[in-house]
Amino acid sequence: MTISTPVEYSFSVYPKQYEMKKLLSDEEASTELLYRNEGVYAFGHGCAADWEQNSKNVQQLLTTFMPEYEALSMTPNVFVDQDGKKVELEIKMSDLAGLSSNESPEKILKPLIEGYRKWIENKSTGVDNVPELLQPIARKHLKLCKESLDRMKNGLKLLEDQQILEAFRLANTAILLQQVNGKDRRFGCVEDKQIIFNKPFKESVKDEISLKNASNTWRAFQIAFILMSIESLVDEKCDAREVVDLIWFPTGGGKTEAYLGVAAFQMILRRLKNPLDSGVDVMMRYTLRLLTADQFQRSSRLICSLEYLRSKNSKKLGDAPFSIGIWVGSNTTPNSNKAAKTSLNKLQKNEKNAQQFIVNSCSWCGANLGYYDEKGSKKRYYFGYKIKNDRLVVHCPDKNCHFHEELPIYIVDETIYEKHPTFLIGTVDKFVQLVWQPKARALFGIGPNGERFNSPPSLIVQDELHLISGPLGTLTGLFEALIEELCLKNVEGKVIKPKIIAATATIKQFEEQARALFGRENARLFPSPGLENEDSFFATPAINKETGKPMPGRKYVGVYTTSVRIMMSQVMAFSSILQSTAEINERERDPYWTLLSFYNTLRELGGGLTLTQTDIPQYSNSMAMRKGLQKDIRYINNVLELTSRKQSHEISKTIDDLKLEYRPNKDQKDMNSTIDLCLASNIIEVGVDIDRLSVMAIVGQPKMTAQYIQVSGRVGRRWWERPGLIFTLYSNTKSRDKSHFEHFREYHQKLYAQVEPTSVTPFSDSCLDRGLHAVVIGFLRQALNDDISRSPDWKEIRKSLNNKIVPFYNRLIERAELVDPEQVEELKSRFMEILKRLEKGNYTAWRVDPKVNGYMYSAGTTIPHALKVNARSMINSMRNVDSECRGIIASVYSNEEHNESESGWEGLFS
Ligand SMILES: [Zn+2]
C-alpha cells in the first residue's frame, strides 16, 4: 500500500521524545540531540512502513515486507580550511618522527588543532538553532569537545621538552615501522641446507632510513588521541591521569593504532627517564581468544619495531629488550616450558595432533615460523622455535633477520613471570591467576619482600569494553580493585594510579560502566560528540567528490514472511541471494559471492547447516530454471562453519579460507576453493576482519543491539568499492522479531542509540560471594612478602596489617562508596571475616592437600570431604558460574566468626 500527499503538502513526523517528556536524563537528551534530524513517519502493523531516505519533506509512505535502510558510510578523513579552500588533512608519520624533516610537531599539527578549534567555534554558533529544550545538552557536548582540544594543546606544549619530544618521535618511528614491516608472511623451502624464501629479506624489511619519505599517514583521530593522552602519561599527578579515556569509533576505524601509539610513547618515555626501569609497562586485555591472536600479532610488530630502535639507541633506552608476553589460557599457549617442549617435539616430528604455537610468522620480517619442505625430498623441517636453557625461545628462521637469535616474544607463563615483558597482553580471565600464582607479582614489579624492583605498569588498555558486561564484567570489576592496587605507586606523597584507556564501537552509559568497572569518577568519550550524530569533526559522512552525494553505505534489508516459517524463509532467501550473484557480471561477483550467515544459537545454526545439504541447492536450482538461467545455475559446493565448536587452529584456517577471492574464468580446481556459504555463531562478533565480504544474512534478531551492530559490521568494510548488504530474516513466530520488523526504519536510523546499557555490579552480594575472597587472597599473595605468598601464616600477615592491608582495605571501601554505597557495610564485614578466618584457621598452606591444612581449592574440582571442612572453594576463571552448588557446609570457623578477636587487631580497620 502506498499513500501520498498532494504536491504542496508533506507528512509530519511523530513527536520527539523531548517534546513529549520534559524531564530527560543527560544520556536521553544527548541521543535526542544527536538524532534530532531523523524523523519517524509511520509504524507498521503486521508489515513494515517505509519512506524515502534523506528527504526533508516526506510525501509518500508505503507498507512493505522488505523494508530497507542505508546507513551512512563514515570517513575518518578530516577536511580543514586552507586559504579559503577545503583541503584534506594529511599527517605523515615520517614527518612527526622527524625522519623527513626537522619540523616541529607544533607546526605539523597546527592545522589539525586549528581545524578542530574552528569546528567547535562553528558548532557553538549553531547551538541557537537547536530546539530550546536541547540547548543545555548541546552546550555540554561542546564543552567536552573544548576539553579534548585543551588536552591536545597541553600535549603539544609538553612536546617542547626535549625528552618528551624524543619519546614522541621514536613512538612515531616505531608505529611507522610497525605499519610497514612483518605484515606479509614469507614462506620458503630448504635447498642445500639453506632456506630460500619466496621474497628476500632485503625486499621485505624497511628501516627508518629508507622510510624517510614513507607516505604512511595517521588518521586525524588517532594522532589527536595520542596528543591528548600525552599529558596524562607525562604529568602523573594531573587530573587527566585518572580519567578513563574511551575511544569510540565505528568498527574498522583504526582504534588499535590509536592506543598502540599511546602505548609506544609511554614505553619509550619510561626508558628515556630511566634506562634501567624495565618490566611490564603496558597491560592490554581482551575477552576472546580469537581477537587476542590477531591483536597479539599487531602488538608484536610494534614491540619488534621498538626493540629494533632500542638496540640502536641502547645508551638512552637501556640494555633490557622491549618485549611482549601473551598471558592466556593453556588452550592457546603452553603454560609451562615442559608442556612447550612436548609440543615442540610433536611439531618437529610432524605429529598430527600437535598444538600449534600462536606466533606463526616473524613479527619483523614475516618469515614463516613453522614447516619448511626440503626441495626434492619428502623431508620437512619445523623452524622458528627452539629450547634454550630449558626455555622455549621464539626466533626467526631467516639468518639475515635482526631477530634470528631470539624474538622478544614470550608465550609460556613461566617465562613471562621470569622476564616480565614490557607489554603484557592477556585475557580478562587470566588475571584470576593472581590468586593461584604468586610468581605473577613480578608482572607488577613487586619483589620477594613486597618491595618494588621496577615501576608498576603505567597504562592499562581494555579493548571491546562492551563485552565486559554481565556476570563476566561484574566479577572483572571486583578484580580491577586488586589489579589497580598492584599498579599503584607513590610519587612525592601522592598515590599514582595507572592510566586507563578503553575502546569500543558500541556503548551506552559509558560513565556508569567505567565507574563500576574501574572505580574512576570520570570517563570521557573520544571523539566527543558534537551536535549531530554524523559529525564529530573526526568522523563525517563520506561524500562523493563528483556528485556531492553520500557514498554508498551499509544497506540493511528486513525479510519477513507471514506464510512460511524461518527455516523455509532461509531456504528461499539464501537461494535467492546465492543465485542472483551468479547472474551479475563475473568481475563484480567477488564481494557478494560468499554469503556469511549469522545465527543466534548453535541449535539454529545446526538447522541451517542441514538446509545447505539438499533444500537450498534444490530450491536454488528450480529458481534458476524458472528464470530460464540454466547456464548460470549456482552450485553450492563449499560450506563452512565458524563456531566455537571448532578448535583454535581450525578457526584460523576457516578465516584464511574466507579470504580466498572469487576469480573470473577460473578453472575447475579454483571453483572448489572460494567459499559459497559460511555459517557463523557469535564468534564473529569481534576480531574477524575479512574485508572482501559484503553480503550477510542474520537469522533472527540478535538479543542485543550491540551484537547486531558488531555482527553486521563484519561485512562491507571496504565500503568505497564494495558496500555491505545485510539481510535480517525475522521469524514470524517470535513476537520480538515481529516487533523489530514492524519498527524496522525507526530502529535502524537510530541504531547506535538503541544499544542497551550493560550492568556491572561488582559489589553485589553474589559477586562478593564469588570474588571477594579471591581479591583479598590475591592481594596477600602478591603484595606481601614471599613467605605469605607460599603459605598463610597469620603471624606474618599480621605484621603487614598496618602498612599494607589497611591501606588496601581503605581504598577498597572508597571504591565501593563510589560504585555502590549501599554495599559498603557488607563489604566491610566480609573483609573482616576473611581475615578472621585466616587468624583462626591455623592454615599451613594455601592450596588444599592431604598432608597440609590448606586454605582453598579450585572451584569445580572434587576433593575429599574431610579436606573441604576447613577449606574454601576459590574461583579459577571469571566465567565459571558455579551457582548450581547451592548446598552450604558450615565450617567450625564460621560459628566462631562472630567471636571477638583476642588480640584486638580489628581496631585498625575503621
Ligand atoms: Zn625475521
Coordinates of N, CA and C in Angstrom, one line a residue, residues 394-483:
V394 N 61.4 -18.2 20.9 CA 60.9 -18.0 19.6 C 61.9 -17.2 18.8
H395 N 62.3 -17.7 17.6 CA 63.3 -17.0 16.8 C 63.0 -17.0 15.4
C396 N 63.6 -16.1 14.6 CA 63.3 -16.0 13.2 C 64.2 -17.0 12.4
P397 N 63.6 -17.8 11.5 CA 64.4 -18.7 10.8 C 65.4 -18.1 9.8
D398 N 65.1 -16.8 9.4 CA 66.0 -16.1 8.4 C 67.2 -15.6 9.1
K399 N 68.4 -16.0 8.7 CA 69.6 -15.6 9.4 C 69.9 -14.1 9.1
N400 N 69.3 -13.5 8.1 CA 69.5 -12.1 7.9 C 68.7 -11.2 8.8
C401 N 67.8 -11.8 9.5 CA 66.9 -11.0 10.3 C 67.5 -10.6 11.6
H402 N 67.1 -9.4 12.0 CA 67.6 -8.9 13.3 C 67.2 -9.8 14.5
F403 N 66.2 -10.6 14.3 CA 65.7 -11.4 15.4 C 65.9 -12.9 15.1
H404 N 67.1 -13.2 14.4 CA 67.4 -14.6 14.1 C 67.7 -15.4 15.4
E405 N 68.4 -14.7 16.4 CA 68.7 -15.4 17.6 C 67.5 -15.6 18.5
E406 N 66.7 -14.5 18.6 CA 65.6 -14.6 19.5 C 64.6 -13.4 19.2
L407 N 63.4 -13.8 19.2 CA 62.3 -12.7 19.1 C 61.9 -12.4 20.5
P408 N 61.7 -11.1 20.8 CA 61.3 -10.7 22.2 C 59.9 -11.0 22.5
I409 N 59.5 -12.3 22.2 CA 58.1 -12.6 22.4 C 58.0 -13.8 23.3
Y410 N 57.3 -13.7 24.4 CA 57.2 -14.8 25.3 C 55.8 -15.3 25.4
I411 N 55.7 -16.6 25.2 CA 54.3 -17.2 25.2 C 54.1 -18.2 26.3
V412 N 55.1 -18.5 27.0 CA 55.0 -19.5 28.1 C 54.9 -18.8 29.4
D413 N 53.9 -19.1 30.2 CA 53.7 -18.4 31.5 C 54.9 -18.3 32.3
E414 N 55.6 -19.4 32.5 CA 56.8 -19.4 33.3 C 57.8 -18.4 32.9
T415 N 58.0 -18.3 31.6 CA 58.9 -17.3 31.1 C 58.4 -15.9 31.3
I416 N 57.1 -15.7 31.2 CA 56.6 -14.4 31.3 C 56.8 -13.9 32.8
Y417 N 56.7 -14.8 33.8 CA 56.9 -14.4 35.2 C 58.4 -14.0 35.3
E418 N 59.2 -14.8 34.6 CA 60.7 -14.6 34.8 C 61.1 -13.3 34.1
K419 N 60.6 -13.0 32.9 CA 61.1 -11.9 32.1 C 60.3 -10.6 32.2
H420 N 59.1 -10.7 32.9 CA 58.2 -9.6 33.0 C 58.3 -8.6 31.8
P421 N 57.7 -9.0 30.7 CA 57.8 -8.3 29.4 C 57.2 -6.9 29.5
T422 N 57.7 -6.0 28.7 CA 57.3 -4.6 28.7 C 55.8 -4.4 28.4
F423 N 55.3 -5.3 27.5 CA 53.9 -5.2 27.0 C 53.3 -6.5 27.3
L424 N 52.3 -6.5 28.2 CA 51.7 -7.8 28.5 C 50.3 -7.8 27.9
I425 N 50.0 -8.9 27.2 CA 48.6 -8.9 26.6 C 48.0 -10.2 27.1
G426 N 46.8 -10.0 27.7 CA 46.2 -11.2 28.3 C 44.7 -11.1 28.2
T427 N 44.1 -12.3 28.5 CA 42.6 -12.3 28.5 C 42.2 -11.9 29.9
V428 N 41.0 -11.3 30.0 CA 40.5 -10.9 31.3 C 40.5 -12.0 32.3
D429 N 40.2 -13.2 31.8 CA 40.2 -14.4 32.7 C 41.5 -14.7 33.4
K430 N 42.5 -14.4 32.7 CA 43.8 -14.9 33.2 C 44.2 -14.2 34.5
F431 N 43.6 -13.0 34.7 CA 44.0 -12.3 35.9 C 43.6 -13.0 37.2
V432 N 42.7 -14.0 37.1 CA 42.4 -14.8 38.3 C 43.6 -15.5 38.8
Q433 N 44.6 -15.7 37.9 CA 45.8 -16.4 38.3 C 46.6 -15.6 39.5
L434 N 46.2 -14.4 39.7 CA 46.8 -13.6 40.8 C 46.5 -14.4 42.1
V435 N 45.4 -15.1 42.2 CA 45.1 -15.9 43.4 C 46.0 -17.1 43.5
W436 N 46.3 -17.7 42.3 CA 46.9 -19.0 42.3 C 48.4 -19.0 42.1
Q437 N 48.9 -18.0 41.5 CA 50.2 -18.0 41.0 C 51.0 -16.8 41.6
P438 N 51.7 -17.1 42.8 CA 52.4 -16.0 43.4 C 53.5 -15.3 42.6
K439 N 54.0 -16.1 41.6 CA 55.1 -15.5 40.8 C 54.6 -14.4 39.9
A440 N 53.3 -14.3 39.8 CA 52.7 -13.2 38.9 C 53.1 -11.8 39.5
R441 N 53.5 -11.8 40.7 CA 53.8 -10.4 41.3 C 54.9 -9.7 40.5
A442 N 55.8 -10.5 39.9 CA 56.8 -9.9 39.1 C 56.3 -9.0 38.0
L443 N 55.1 -9.3 37.5 CA 54.5 -8.6 36.4 C 54.2 -7.1 36.9
F444 N 54.1 -7.0 38.2 CA 53.7 -5.6 38.7 C 55.0 -5.0 39.3
G445 N 56.1 -5.6 39.0 CA 57.4 -5.0 39.6 C 57.5 -5.2 41.1
I446 N 56.9 -6.2 41.6 CA 56.9 -6.4 43.1 C 57.9 -7.6 43.3
G447 N 58.8 -7.3 44.3 CA 59.9 -8.3 44.6 C 59.5 -9.2 45.7
P448 N 60.4 -10.1 46.1 CA 60.1 -11.1 47.2 C 59.7 -10.6 48.5
N449 N 60.1 -9.4 48.9 CA 59.7 -8.8 50.2 C 58.5 -7.9 50.1
G450 N 57.9 -7.9 48.9 CA 56.8 -7.0 48.7 C 57.3 -5.6 48.3
E451 N 58.6 -5.5 48.1 CA 59.2 -4.2 47.7 C 59.1 -4.1 46.2
R452 N 59.2 -2.8 45.7 CA 59.2 -2.6 44.2 C 60.6 -2.7 43.7
F453 N 60.8 -3.5 42.6 CA 62.1 -3.5 42.0 C 62.1 -2.8 40.6
N454 N 60.9 -2.6 40.2 CA 60.6 -1.8 39.0 C 59.4 -1.0 39.2
S455 N 59.2 0.1 38.3 CA 57.9 0.8 38.4 C 56.8 -0.2 38.0
P456 N 55.6 0.0 38.5 CA 54.5 -0.8 38.2 C 54.0 -0.4 36.7
P457 N 53.1 -1.2 36.1 CA 52.5 -0.9 34.8 C 51.9 0.5 34.9
S458 N 52.1 1.3 33.9 CA 51.5 2.7 33.9 C 50.3 2.8 33.0
L459 N 50.1 1.9 32.1 CA 49.0 2.0 31.2 C 48.2 0.7 31.1
I460 N 46.9 0.8 31.3 CA 46.0 -0.4 31.1 C 45.1 -0.1 29.9
V461 N 45.1 -1.0 29.0 CA 44.2 -0.9 27.8 C 43.2 -2.0 27.8
Q462 N 41.9 -1.6 27.7 CA 40.9 -2.6 27.7 C 40.1 -2.4 26.4
D463 N 40.3 -3.3 25.4 CA 39.6 -3.2 24.2 C 38.2 -3.9 24.3
E464 N 37.3 -3.6 23.4 CA 36.0 -4.1 23.3 C 35.3 -4.0 24.7
L465 N 35.3 -2.9 25.2 CA 34.8 -2.6 26.6 C 33.4 -3.2 26.7
H466 N 32.6 -3.1 25.7 CA 31.2 -3.5 25.8 C 31.0 -5.0 26.1
L467 N 32.1 -5.8 25.9 CA 32.0 -7.2 26.2 C 32.2 -7.5 27.7
I468 N 32.8 -6.5 28.4 CA 33.0 -6.7 29.8 C 31.7 -6.3 30.5
S469 N 30.7 -7.1 30.4 CA 29.4 -6.8 31.0 C 28.8 -8.1 31.5
G470 N 27.7 -8.0 32.1 CA 27.0 -9.2 32.7 C 27.9 -9.8 33.8
P471 N 27.7 -11.1 34.0 CA 28.5 -11.7 35.1 C 30.0 -11.6 35.0
L472 N 30.5 -11.7 33.7 CA 31.9 -11.5 33.5 C 32.4 -10.1 33.9
G473 N 31.6 -9.1 33.5 CA 32.0 -7.7 33.8 C 32.0 -7.5 35.3
T474 N 31.0 -8.0 35.9 CA 30.8 -7.8 37.3 C 32.0 -8.3 38.1
L475 N 32.4 -9.5 37.8 CA 33.5 -10.1 38.5 C 34.8 -9.4 38.1
T476 N 34.9 -9.0 36.9 CA 36.1 -8.3 36.4 C 36.2 -7.0 37.2
G477 N 35.1 -6.3 37.4 CA 35.0 -5.1 38.1 C 35.6 -5.2 39.5
L478 N 35.3 -6.3 40.2 CA 35.8 -6.5 41.5 C 37.3 -6.8 41.5
F479 N 37.7 -7.5 40.5 CA 39.1 -7.9 40.3 C 40.0 -6.6 40.0
E480 N 39.3 -5.7 39.3 CA 40.1 -4.5 38.9 C 40.6 -3.8 40.1
A481 N 39.9 -3.9 41.3 CA 40.4 -3.3 42.5 C 41.7 -3.8 42.9
L482 N 41.9 -5.1 42.7 CA 43.2 -5.8 43.0 C 44.3 -5.4 42.0
I483 N 43.9 -5.4 40.7 CA 44.9 -5.1 39.7 C 45.4 -3.6 39.9

